[in-house]
PDB file of C-alpha atoms in Angstrom:
ATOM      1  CA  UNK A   1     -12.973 -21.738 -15.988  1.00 45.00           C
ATOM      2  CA  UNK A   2     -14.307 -22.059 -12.435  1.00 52.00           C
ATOM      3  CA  UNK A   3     -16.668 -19.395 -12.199  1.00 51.00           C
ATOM      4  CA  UNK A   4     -16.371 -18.848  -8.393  1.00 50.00           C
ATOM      5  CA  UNK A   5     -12.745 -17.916  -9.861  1.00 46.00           C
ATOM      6  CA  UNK A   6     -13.804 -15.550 -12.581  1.00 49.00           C
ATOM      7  CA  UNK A   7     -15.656 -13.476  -9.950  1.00 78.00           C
ATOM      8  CA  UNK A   8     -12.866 -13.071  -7.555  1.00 94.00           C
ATOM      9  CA  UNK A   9     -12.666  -9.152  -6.376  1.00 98.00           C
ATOM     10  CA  UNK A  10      -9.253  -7.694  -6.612  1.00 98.00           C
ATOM     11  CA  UNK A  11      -8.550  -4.755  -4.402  1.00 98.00           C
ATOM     12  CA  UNK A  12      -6.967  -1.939  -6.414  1.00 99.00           C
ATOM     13  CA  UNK A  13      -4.722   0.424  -4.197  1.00 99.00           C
ATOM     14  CA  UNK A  14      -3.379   3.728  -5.499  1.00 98.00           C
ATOM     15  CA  UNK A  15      -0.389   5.474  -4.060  1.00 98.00           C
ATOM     16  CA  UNK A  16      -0.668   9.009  -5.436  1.00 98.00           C
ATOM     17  CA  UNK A  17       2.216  11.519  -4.277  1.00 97.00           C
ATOM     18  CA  UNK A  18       5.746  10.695  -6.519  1.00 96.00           C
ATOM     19  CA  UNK A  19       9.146  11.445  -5.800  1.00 86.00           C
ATOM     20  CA  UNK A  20      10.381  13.912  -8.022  1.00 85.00           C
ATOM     21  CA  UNK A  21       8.465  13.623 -10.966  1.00 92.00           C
ATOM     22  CA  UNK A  22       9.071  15.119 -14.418  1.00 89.00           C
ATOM     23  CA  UNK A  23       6.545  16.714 -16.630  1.00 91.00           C
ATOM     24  CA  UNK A  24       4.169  15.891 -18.121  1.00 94.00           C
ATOM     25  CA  UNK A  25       3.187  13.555 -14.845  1.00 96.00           C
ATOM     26  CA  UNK A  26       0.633  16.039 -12.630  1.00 97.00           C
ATOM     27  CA  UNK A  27       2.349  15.165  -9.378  1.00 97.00           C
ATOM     28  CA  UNK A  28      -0.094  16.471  -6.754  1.00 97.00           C
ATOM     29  CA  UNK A  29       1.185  17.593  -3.725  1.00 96.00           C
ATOM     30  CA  UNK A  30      -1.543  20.080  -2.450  1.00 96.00           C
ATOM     31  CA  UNK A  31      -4.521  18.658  -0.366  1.00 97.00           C
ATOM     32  CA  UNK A  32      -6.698  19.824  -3.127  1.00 97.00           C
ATOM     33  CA  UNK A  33      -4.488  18.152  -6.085  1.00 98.00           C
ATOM     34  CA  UNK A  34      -4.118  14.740  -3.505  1.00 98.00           C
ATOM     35  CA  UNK A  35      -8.084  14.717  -2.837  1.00 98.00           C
ATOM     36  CA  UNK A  36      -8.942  15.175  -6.494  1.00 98.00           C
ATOM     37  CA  UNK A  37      -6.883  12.358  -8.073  1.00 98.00           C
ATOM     38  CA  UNK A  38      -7.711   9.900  -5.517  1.00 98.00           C
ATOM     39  CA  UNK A  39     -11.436  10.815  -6.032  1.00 98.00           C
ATOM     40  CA  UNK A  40     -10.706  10.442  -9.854  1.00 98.00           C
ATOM     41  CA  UNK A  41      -8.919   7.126  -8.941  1.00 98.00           C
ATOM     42  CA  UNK A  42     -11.842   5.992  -6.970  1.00 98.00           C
ATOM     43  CA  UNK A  43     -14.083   6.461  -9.935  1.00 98.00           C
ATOM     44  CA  UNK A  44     -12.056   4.499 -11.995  1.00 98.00           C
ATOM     45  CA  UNK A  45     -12.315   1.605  -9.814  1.00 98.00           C
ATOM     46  CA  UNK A  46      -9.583   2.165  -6.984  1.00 98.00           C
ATOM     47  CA  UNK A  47     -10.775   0.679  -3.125  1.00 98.00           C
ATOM     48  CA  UNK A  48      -7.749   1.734  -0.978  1.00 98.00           C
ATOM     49  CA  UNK A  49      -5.332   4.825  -1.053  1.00 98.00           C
ATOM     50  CA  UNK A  50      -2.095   4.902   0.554  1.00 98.00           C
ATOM     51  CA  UNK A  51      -0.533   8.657   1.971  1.00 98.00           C
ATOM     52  CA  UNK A  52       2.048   9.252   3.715  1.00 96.00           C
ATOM     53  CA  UNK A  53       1.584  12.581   6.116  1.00 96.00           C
ATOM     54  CA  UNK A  54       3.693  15.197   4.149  1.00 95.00           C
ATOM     55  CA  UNK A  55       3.442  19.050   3.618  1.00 93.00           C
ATOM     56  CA  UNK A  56       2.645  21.132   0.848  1.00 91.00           C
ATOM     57  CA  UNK A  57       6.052  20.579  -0.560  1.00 88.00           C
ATOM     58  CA  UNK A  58       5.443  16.636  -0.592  1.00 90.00           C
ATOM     59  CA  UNK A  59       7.851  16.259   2.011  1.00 90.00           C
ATOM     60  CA  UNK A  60       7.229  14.131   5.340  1.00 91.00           C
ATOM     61  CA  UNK A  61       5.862  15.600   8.611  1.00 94.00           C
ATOM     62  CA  UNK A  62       4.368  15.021  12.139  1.00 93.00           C
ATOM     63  CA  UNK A  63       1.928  17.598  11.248  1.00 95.00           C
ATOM     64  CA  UNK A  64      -1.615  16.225  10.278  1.00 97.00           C
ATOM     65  CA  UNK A  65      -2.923  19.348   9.028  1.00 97.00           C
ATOM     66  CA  UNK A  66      -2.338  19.072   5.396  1.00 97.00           C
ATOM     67  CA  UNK A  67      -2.856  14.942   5.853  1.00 98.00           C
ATOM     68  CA  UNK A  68      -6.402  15.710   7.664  1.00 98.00           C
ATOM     69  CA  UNK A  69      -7.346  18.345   4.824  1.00 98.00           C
ATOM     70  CA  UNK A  70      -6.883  16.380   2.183  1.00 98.00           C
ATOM     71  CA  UNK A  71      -9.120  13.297   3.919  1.00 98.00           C
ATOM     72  CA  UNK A  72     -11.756  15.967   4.413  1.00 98.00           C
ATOM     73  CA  UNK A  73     -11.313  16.893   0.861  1.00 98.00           C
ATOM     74  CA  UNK A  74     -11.648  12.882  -0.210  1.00 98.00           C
ATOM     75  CA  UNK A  75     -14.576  11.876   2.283  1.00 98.00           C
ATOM     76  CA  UNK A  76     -16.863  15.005   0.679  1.00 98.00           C
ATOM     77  CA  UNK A  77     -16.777  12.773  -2.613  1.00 98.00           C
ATOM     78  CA  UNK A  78     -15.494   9.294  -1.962  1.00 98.00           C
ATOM     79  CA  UNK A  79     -15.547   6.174   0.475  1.00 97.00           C
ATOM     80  CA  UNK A  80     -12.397   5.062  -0.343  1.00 98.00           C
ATOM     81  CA  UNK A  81     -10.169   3.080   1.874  1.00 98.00           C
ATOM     82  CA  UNK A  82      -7.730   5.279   3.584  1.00 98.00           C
ATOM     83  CA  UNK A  83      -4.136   3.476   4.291  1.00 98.00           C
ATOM     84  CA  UNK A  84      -1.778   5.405   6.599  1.00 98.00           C
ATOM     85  CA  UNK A  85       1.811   4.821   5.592  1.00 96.00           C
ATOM     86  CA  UNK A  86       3.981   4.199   9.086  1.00 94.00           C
ATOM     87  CA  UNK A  87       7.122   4.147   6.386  1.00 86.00           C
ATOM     88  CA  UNK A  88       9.521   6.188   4.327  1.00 81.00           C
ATOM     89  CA  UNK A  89      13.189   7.219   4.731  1.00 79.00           C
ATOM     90  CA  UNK A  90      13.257   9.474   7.465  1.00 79.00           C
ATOM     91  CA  UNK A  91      14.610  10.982  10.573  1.00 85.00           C
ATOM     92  CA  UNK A  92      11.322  11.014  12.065  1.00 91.00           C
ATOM     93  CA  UNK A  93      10.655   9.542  15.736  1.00 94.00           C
ATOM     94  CA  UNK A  94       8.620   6.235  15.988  1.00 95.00           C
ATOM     95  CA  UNK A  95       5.911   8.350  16.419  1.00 96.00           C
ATOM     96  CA  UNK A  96       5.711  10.659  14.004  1.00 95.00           C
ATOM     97  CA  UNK A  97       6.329   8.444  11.731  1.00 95.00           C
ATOM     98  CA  UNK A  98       3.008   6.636  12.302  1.00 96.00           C
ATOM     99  CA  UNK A  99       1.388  10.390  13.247  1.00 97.00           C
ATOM    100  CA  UNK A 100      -1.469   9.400  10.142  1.00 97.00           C
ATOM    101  CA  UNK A 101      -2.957   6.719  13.119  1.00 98.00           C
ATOM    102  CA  UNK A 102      -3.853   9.954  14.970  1.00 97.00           C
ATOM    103  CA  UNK A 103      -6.747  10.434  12.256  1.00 98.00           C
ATOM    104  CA  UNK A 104     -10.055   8.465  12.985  1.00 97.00           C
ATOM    105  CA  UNK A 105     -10.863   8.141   8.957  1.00 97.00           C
ATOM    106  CA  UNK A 106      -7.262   5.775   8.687  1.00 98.00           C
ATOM    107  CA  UNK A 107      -8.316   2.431   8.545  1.00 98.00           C
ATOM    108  CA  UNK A 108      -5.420   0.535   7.463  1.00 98.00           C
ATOM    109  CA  UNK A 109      -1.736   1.173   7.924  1.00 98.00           C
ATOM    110  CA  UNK A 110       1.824  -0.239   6.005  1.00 98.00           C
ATOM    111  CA  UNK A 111       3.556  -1.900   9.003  1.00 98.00           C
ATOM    112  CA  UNK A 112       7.350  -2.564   7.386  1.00 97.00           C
ATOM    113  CA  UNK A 113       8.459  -6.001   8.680  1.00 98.00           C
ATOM    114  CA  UNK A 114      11.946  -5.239   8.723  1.00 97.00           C
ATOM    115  CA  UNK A 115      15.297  -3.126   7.675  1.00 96.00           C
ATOM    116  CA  UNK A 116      16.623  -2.917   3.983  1.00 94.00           C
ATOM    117  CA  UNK A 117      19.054  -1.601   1.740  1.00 93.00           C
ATOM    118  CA  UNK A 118      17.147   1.555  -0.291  1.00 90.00           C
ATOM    119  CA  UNK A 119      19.921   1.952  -2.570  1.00 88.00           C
ATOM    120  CA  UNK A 120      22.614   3.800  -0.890  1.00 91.00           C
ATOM    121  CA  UNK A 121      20.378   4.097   2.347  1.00 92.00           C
ATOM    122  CA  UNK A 122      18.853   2.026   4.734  1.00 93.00           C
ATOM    123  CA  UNK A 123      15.616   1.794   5.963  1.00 93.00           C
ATOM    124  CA  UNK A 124      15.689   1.392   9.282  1.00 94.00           C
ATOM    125  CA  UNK A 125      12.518  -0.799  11.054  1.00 96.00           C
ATOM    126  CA  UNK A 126      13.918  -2.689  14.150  1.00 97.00           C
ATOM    127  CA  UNK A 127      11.735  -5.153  16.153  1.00 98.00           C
ATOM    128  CA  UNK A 128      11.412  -2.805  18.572  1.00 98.00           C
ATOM    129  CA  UNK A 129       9.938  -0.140  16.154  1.00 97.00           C
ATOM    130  CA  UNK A 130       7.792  -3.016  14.911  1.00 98.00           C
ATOM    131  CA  UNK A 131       6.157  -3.599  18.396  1.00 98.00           C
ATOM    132  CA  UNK A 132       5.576  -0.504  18.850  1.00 98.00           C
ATOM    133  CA  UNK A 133       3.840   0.541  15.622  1.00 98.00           C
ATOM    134  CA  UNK A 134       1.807  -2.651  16.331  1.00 98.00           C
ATOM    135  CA  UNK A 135       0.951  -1.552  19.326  1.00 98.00           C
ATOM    136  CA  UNK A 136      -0.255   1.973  18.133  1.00 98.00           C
ATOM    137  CA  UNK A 137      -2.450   0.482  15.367  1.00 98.00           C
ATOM    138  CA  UNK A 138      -4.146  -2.086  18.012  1.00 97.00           C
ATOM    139  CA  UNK A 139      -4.936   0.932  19.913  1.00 97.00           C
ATOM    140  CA  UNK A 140      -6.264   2.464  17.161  1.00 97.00           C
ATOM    141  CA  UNK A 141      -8.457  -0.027  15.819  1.00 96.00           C
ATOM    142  CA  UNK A 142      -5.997   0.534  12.548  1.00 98.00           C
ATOM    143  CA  UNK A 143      -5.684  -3.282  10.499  1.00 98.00           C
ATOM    144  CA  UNK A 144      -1.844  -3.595   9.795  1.00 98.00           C
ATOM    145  CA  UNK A 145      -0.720  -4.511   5.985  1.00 98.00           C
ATOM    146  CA  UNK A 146       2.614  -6.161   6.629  1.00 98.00           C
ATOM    147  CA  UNK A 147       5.058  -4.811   4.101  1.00 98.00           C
ATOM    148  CA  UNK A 148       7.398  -7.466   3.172  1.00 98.00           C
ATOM    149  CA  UNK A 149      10.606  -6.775   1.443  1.00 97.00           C
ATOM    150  CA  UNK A 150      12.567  -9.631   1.401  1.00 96.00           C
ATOM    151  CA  UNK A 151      12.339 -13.486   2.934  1.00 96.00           C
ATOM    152  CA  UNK A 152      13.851 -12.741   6.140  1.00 96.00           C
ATOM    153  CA  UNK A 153      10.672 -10.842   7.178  1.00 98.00           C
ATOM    154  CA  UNK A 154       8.885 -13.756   6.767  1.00 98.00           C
ATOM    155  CA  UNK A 155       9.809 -15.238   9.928  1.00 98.00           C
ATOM    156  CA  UNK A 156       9.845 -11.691  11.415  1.00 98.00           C
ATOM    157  CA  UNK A 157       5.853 -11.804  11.145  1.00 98.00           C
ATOM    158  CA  UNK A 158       5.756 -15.820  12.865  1.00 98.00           C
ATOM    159  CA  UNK A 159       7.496 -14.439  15.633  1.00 98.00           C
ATOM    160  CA  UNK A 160       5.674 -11.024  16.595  1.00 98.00           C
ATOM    161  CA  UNK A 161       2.273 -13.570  15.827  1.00 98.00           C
ATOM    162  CA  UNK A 162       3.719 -15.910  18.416  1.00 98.00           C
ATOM    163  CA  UNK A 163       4.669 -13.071  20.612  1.00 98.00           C
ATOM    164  CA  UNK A 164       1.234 -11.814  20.622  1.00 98.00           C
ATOM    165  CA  UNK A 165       2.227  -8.449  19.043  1.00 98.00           C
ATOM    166  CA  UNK A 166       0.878  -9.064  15.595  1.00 98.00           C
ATOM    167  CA  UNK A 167      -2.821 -10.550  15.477  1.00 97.00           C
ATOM    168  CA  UNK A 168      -4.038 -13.267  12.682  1.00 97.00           C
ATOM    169  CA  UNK A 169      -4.825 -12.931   9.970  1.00 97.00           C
ATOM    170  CA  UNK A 170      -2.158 -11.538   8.671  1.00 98.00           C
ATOM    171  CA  UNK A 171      -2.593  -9.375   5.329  1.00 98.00           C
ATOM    172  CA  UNK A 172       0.744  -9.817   3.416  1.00 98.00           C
ATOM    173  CA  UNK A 173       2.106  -7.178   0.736  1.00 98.00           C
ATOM    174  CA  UNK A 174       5.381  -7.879  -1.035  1.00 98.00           C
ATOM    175  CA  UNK A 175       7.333  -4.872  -2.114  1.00 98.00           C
ATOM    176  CA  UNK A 176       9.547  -5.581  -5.168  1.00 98.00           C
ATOM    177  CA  UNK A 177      12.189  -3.972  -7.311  1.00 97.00           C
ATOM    178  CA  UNK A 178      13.087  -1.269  -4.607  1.00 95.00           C
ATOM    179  CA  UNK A 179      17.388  -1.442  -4.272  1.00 92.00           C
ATOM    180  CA  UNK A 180      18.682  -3.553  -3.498  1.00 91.00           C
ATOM    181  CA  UNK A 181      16.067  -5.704  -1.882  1.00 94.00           C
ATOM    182  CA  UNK A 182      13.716  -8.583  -3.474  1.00 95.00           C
ATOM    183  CA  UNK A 183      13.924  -8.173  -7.309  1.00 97.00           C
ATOM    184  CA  UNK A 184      10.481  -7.240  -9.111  1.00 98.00           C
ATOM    185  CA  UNK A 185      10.538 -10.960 -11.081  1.00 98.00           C
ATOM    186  CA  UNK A 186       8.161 -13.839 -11.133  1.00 98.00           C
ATOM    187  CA  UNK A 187      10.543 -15.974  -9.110  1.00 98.00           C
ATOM    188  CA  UNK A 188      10.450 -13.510  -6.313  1.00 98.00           C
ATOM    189  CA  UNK A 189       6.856 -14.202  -6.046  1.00 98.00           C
ATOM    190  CA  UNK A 190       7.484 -17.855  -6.218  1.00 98.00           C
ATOM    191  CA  UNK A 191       9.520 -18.285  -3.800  1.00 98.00           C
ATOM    192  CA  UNK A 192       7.526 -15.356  -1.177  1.00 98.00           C
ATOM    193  CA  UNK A 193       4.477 -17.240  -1.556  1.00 98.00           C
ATOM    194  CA  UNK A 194       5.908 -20.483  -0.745  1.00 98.00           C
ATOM    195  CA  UNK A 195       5.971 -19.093   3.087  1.00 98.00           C
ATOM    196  CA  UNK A 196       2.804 -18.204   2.975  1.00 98.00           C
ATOM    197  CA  UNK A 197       0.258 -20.751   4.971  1.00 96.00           C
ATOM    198  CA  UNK A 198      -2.623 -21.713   3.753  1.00 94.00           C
ATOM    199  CA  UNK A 199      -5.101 -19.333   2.632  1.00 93.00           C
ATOM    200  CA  UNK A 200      -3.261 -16.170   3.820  1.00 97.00           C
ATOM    201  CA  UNK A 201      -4.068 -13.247   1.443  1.00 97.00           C
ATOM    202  CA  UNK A 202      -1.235 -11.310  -0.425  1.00 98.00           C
ATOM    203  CA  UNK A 203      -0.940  -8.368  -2.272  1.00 98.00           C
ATOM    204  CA  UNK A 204       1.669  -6.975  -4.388  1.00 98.00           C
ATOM    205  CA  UNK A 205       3.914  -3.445  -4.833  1.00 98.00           C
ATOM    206  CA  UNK A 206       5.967  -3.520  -7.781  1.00 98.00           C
ATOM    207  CA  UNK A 207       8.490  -0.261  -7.556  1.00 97.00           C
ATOM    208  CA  UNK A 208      10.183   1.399 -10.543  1.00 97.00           C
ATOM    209  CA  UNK A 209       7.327  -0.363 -12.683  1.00 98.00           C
ATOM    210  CA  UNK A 210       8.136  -0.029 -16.588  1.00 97.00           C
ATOM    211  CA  UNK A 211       5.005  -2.070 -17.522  1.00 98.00           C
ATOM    212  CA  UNK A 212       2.041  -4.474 -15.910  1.00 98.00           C
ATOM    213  CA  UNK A 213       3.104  -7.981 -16.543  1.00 98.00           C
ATOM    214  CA  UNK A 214       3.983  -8.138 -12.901  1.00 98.00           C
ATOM    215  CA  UNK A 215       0.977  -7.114 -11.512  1.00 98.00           C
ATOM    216  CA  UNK A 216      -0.669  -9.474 -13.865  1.00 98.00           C
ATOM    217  CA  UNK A 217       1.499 -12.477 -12.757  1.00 98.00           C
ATOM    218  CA  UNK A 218       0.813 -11.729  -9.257  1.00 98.00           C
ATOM    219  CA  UNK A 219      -2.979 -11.843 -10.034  1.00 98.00           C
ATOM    220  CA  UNK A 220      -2.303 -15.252 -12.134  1.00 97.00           C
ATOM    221  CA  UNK A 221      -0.822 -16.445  -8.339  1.00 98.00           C
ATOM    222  CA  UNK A 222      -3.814 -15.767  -6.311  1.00 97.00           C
ATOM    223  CA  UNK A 223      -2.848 -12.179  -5.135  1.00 98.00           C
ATOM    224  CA  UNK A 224      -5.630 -10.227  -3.654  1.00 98.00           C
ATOM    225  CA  UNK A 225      -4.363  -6.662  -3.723  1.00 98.00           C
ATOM    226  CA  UNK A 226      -2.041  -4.722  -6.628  1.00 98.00           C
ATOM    227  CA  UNK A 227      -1.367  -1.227  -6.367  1.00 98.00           C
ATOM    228  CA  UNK A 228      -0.034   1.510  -8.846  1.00 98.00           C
ATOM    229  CA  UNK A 229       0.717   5.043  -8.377  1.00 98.00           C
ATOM    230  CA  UNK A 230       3.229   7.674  -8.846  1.00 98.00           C
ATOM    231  CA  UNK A 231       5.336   6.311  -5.837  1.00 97.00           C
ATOM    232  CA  UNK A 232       5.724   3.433  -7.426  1.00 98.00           C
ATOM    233  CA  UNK A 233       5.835   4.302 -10.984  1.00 98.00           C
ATOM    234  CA  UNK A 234       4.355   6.850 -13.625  1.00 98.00           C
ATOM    235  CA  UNK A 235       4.908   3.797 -16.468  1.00 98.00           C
ATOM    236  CA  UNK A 236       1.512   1.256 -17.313  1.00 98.00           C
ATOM    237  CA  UNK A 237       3.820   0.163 -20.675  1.00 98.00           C
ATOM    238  CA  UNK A 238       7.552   0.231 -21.854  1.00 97.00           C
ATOM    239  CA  UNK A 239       8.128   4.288 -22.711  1.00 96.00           C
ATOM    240  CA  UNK A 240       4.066   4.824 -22.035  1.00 97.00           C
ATOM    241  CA  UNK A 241       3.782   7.683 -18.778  1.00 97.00           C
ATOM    242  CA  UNK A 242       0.396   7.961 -17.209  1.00 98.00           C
ATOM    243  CA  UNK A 243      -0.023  12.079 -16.832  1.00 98.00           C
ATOM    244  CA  UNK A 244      -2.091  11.411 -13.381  1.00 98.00           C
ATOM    245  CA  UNK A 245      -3.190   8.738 -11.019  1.00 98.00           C
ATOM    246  CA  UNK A 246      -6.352   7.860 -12.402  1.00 98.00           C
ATOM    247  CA  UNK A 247      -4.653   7.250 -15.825  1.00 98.00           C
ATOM    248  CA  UNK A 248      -2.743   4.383 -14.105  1.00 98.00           C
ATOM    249  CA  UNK A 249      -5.684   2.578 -12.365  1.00 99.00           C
ATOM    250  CA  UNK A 250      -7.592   2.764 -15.354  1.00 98.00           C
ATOM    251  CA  UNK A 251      -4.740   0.328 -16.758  1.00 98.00           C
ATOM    252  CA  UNK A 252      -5.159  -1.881 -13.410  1.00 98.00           C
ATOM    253  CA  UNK A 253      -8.993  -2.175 -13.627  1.00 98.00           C
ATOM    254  CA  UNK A 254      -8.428  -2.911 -17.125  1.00 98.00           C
ATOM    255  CA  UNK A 255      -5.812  -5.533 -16.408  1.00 98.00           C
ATOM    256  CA  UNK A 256      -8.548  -6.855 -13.195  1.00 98.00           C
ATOM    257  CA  UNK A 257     -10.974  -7.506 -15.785  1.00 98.00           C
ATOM    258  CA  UNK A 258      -9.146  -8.789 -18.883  1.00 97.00           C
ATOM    259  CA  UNK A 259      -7.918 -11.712 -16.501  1.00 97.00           C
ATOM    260  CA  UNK A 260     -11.858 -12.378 -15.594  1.00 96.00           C
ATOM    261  CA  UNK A 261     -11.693 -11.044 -12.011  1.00 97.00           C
ATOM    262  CA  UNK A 262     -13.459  -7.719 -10.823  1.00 98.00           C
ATOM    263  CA  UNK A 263     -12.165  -4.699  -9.037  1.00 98.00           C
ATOM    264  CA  UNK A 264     -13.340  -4.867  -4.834  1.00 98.00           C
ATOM    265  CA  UNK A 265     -15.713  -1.700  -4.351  1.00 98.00           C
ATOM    266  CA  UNK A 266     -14.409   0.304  -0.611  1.00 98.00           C
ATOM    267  CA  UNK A 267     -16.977  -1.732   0.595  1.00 97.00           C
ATOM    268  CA  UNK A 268     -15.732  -4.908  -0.279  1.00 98.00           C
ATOM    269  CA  UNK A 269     -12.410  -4.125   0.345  1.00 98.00           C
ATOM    270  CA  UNK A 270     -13.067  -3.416   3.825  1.00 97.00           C
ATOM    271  CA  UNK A 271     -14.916  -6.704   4.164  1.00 97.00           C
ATOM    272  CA  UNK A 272     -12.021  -8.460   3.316  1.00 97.00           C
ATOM    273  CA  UNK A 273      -9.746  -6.799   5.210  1.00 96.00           C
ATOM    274  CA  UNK A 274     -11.848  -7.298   8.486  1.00 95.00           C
ATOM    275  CA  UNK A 275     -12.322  -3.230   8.996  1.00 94.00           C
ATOM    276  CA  UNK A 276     -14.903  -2.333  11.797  1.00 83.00           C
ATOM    277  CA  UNK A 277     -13.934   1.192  12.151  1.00 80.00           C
ATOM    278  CA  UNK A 278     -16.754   3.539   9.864  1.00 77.00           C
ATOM    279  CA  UNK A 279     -15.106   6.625   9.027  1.00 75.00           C
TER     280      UNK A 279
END
């Protein structure tokens, strides 16, 4: 094998806070359970986290109280990548929903590319909502991972490019298995990556995950982000539950390196991403 290949870095996201979890999965919800399994998931080789601003309860606010406690919390022990989610299914305003830009230490943010079936909801992200959380993260400084849900959004993204709202290059993520949108199989990511242009990155959210082959596949295709987490999935192998975060990116860093490739460091991560912003 090529080994220019072999040493290609991976960047392992972790997206800690689940939606109602059963024992014996350590859901934290606290700033103090957050901080201390995504420092535990930095250790074991994670370069980006992704939080939503929520309370105590794990539910979603405008307040940054708990959401600037718990970076506090994470930036006395790790550098990890902070990702601001802009997302969920809520009756939020525009902006509270993308409150988390408000915090200097953010340095990326989800940017949803579109509106979706969530099962019996729908998750509502009209251009208009687009522009504007575009425009927020521009002022920002924030670098916008466009979360991509099914092919439709595709040409979303070429027109808010062309439009000037949405700056090159663009840092893909496609979000499989959520219902009912883009199903979490290999020929999803066939066919997704067949929009893509040449040399545009892509990285990979596979929700309701019962094991890694996904991930792996993805990885296989050239992706250069996977993440894991309890809101995604508490599974790493058919009836096998991870107790806490860290359990699951142990699996991914495992999985990173068993395919020859090596887990990005923050640092790395950031370098890839084109991150300026220091905090």
């Amino acid at each position: 094998m090529d080994q220019t290949l072999r040493r290609r870095k991976i960047i392992v996201a972790v997206a800690p806070v689940g939606r109602s979890l059963e024992p014996p999965a350590k859901n934290p919800l606290t700033p103090e359970e957050v901080a201390a399994q995504v420092v535990g998931c930095a250790k074991a080789g994670a370069s980006m986290v992704h939080l939503h601003v929520r309370d105590r309860k794990g539910m979603q606010t405008e307040k940054l109280h708990e959401f600037s406690k718990t970076l506090d919390l994470i930036r006395e022990k790790s550098d990890i990548m902070i990702q601001g989610s802009t997302g969920g299914l809520t009756t939020l305003s525009l902006e509270e929903r993308c409150v988390s830009l408000n915090d200097p230490r953010v340095q990326v943010a989800s940017l949803n590319m579109g509106s979706v079936n969530f099962g019996e909801d729908v998750y509502i992200n009209r251009m208009s909502d687009i522009r504007y959380w575009a425009k927020r993260m521009e002022e920002t400084r924030v670098i916008p991972e466009l979360e991509v849900f099914d092919v439709g959004m595709m040409p979303a993204v070429r027109h808010l490019v062309q439009e000037g709202v949405l700056k090159p290059p663009c840092h893909f993520n496609f979000c499989l298995g959520f219902h009912w949108a883009l199903p979490a199989v290999p020929k999803s990511l066939f066919f997704m990556t067949s929009f893509l242009k040449e040399n545009e990155e892509w990285g990979v959210i596979h929700d309701g995950m019962n094991d890694l082959s996904l991930l792996a596949t993805a990885i296989g295709m050239g992706a250069r982000a996977i993440r894991v987490g309890f809101e995604d999935s508490v599974f790493y192998a058919p009836g096998k539950r991870a107790i806490t975060n860290p359990e699951l990116v142990e699996k991914a860093v495992s999985l990173v390196q068993h395919l020859g490739y090596e887990p990005a460091s923050p640092r790395e991560a950031r370098e890839m991403l084109g991150i300026r912003k220091t905090k």
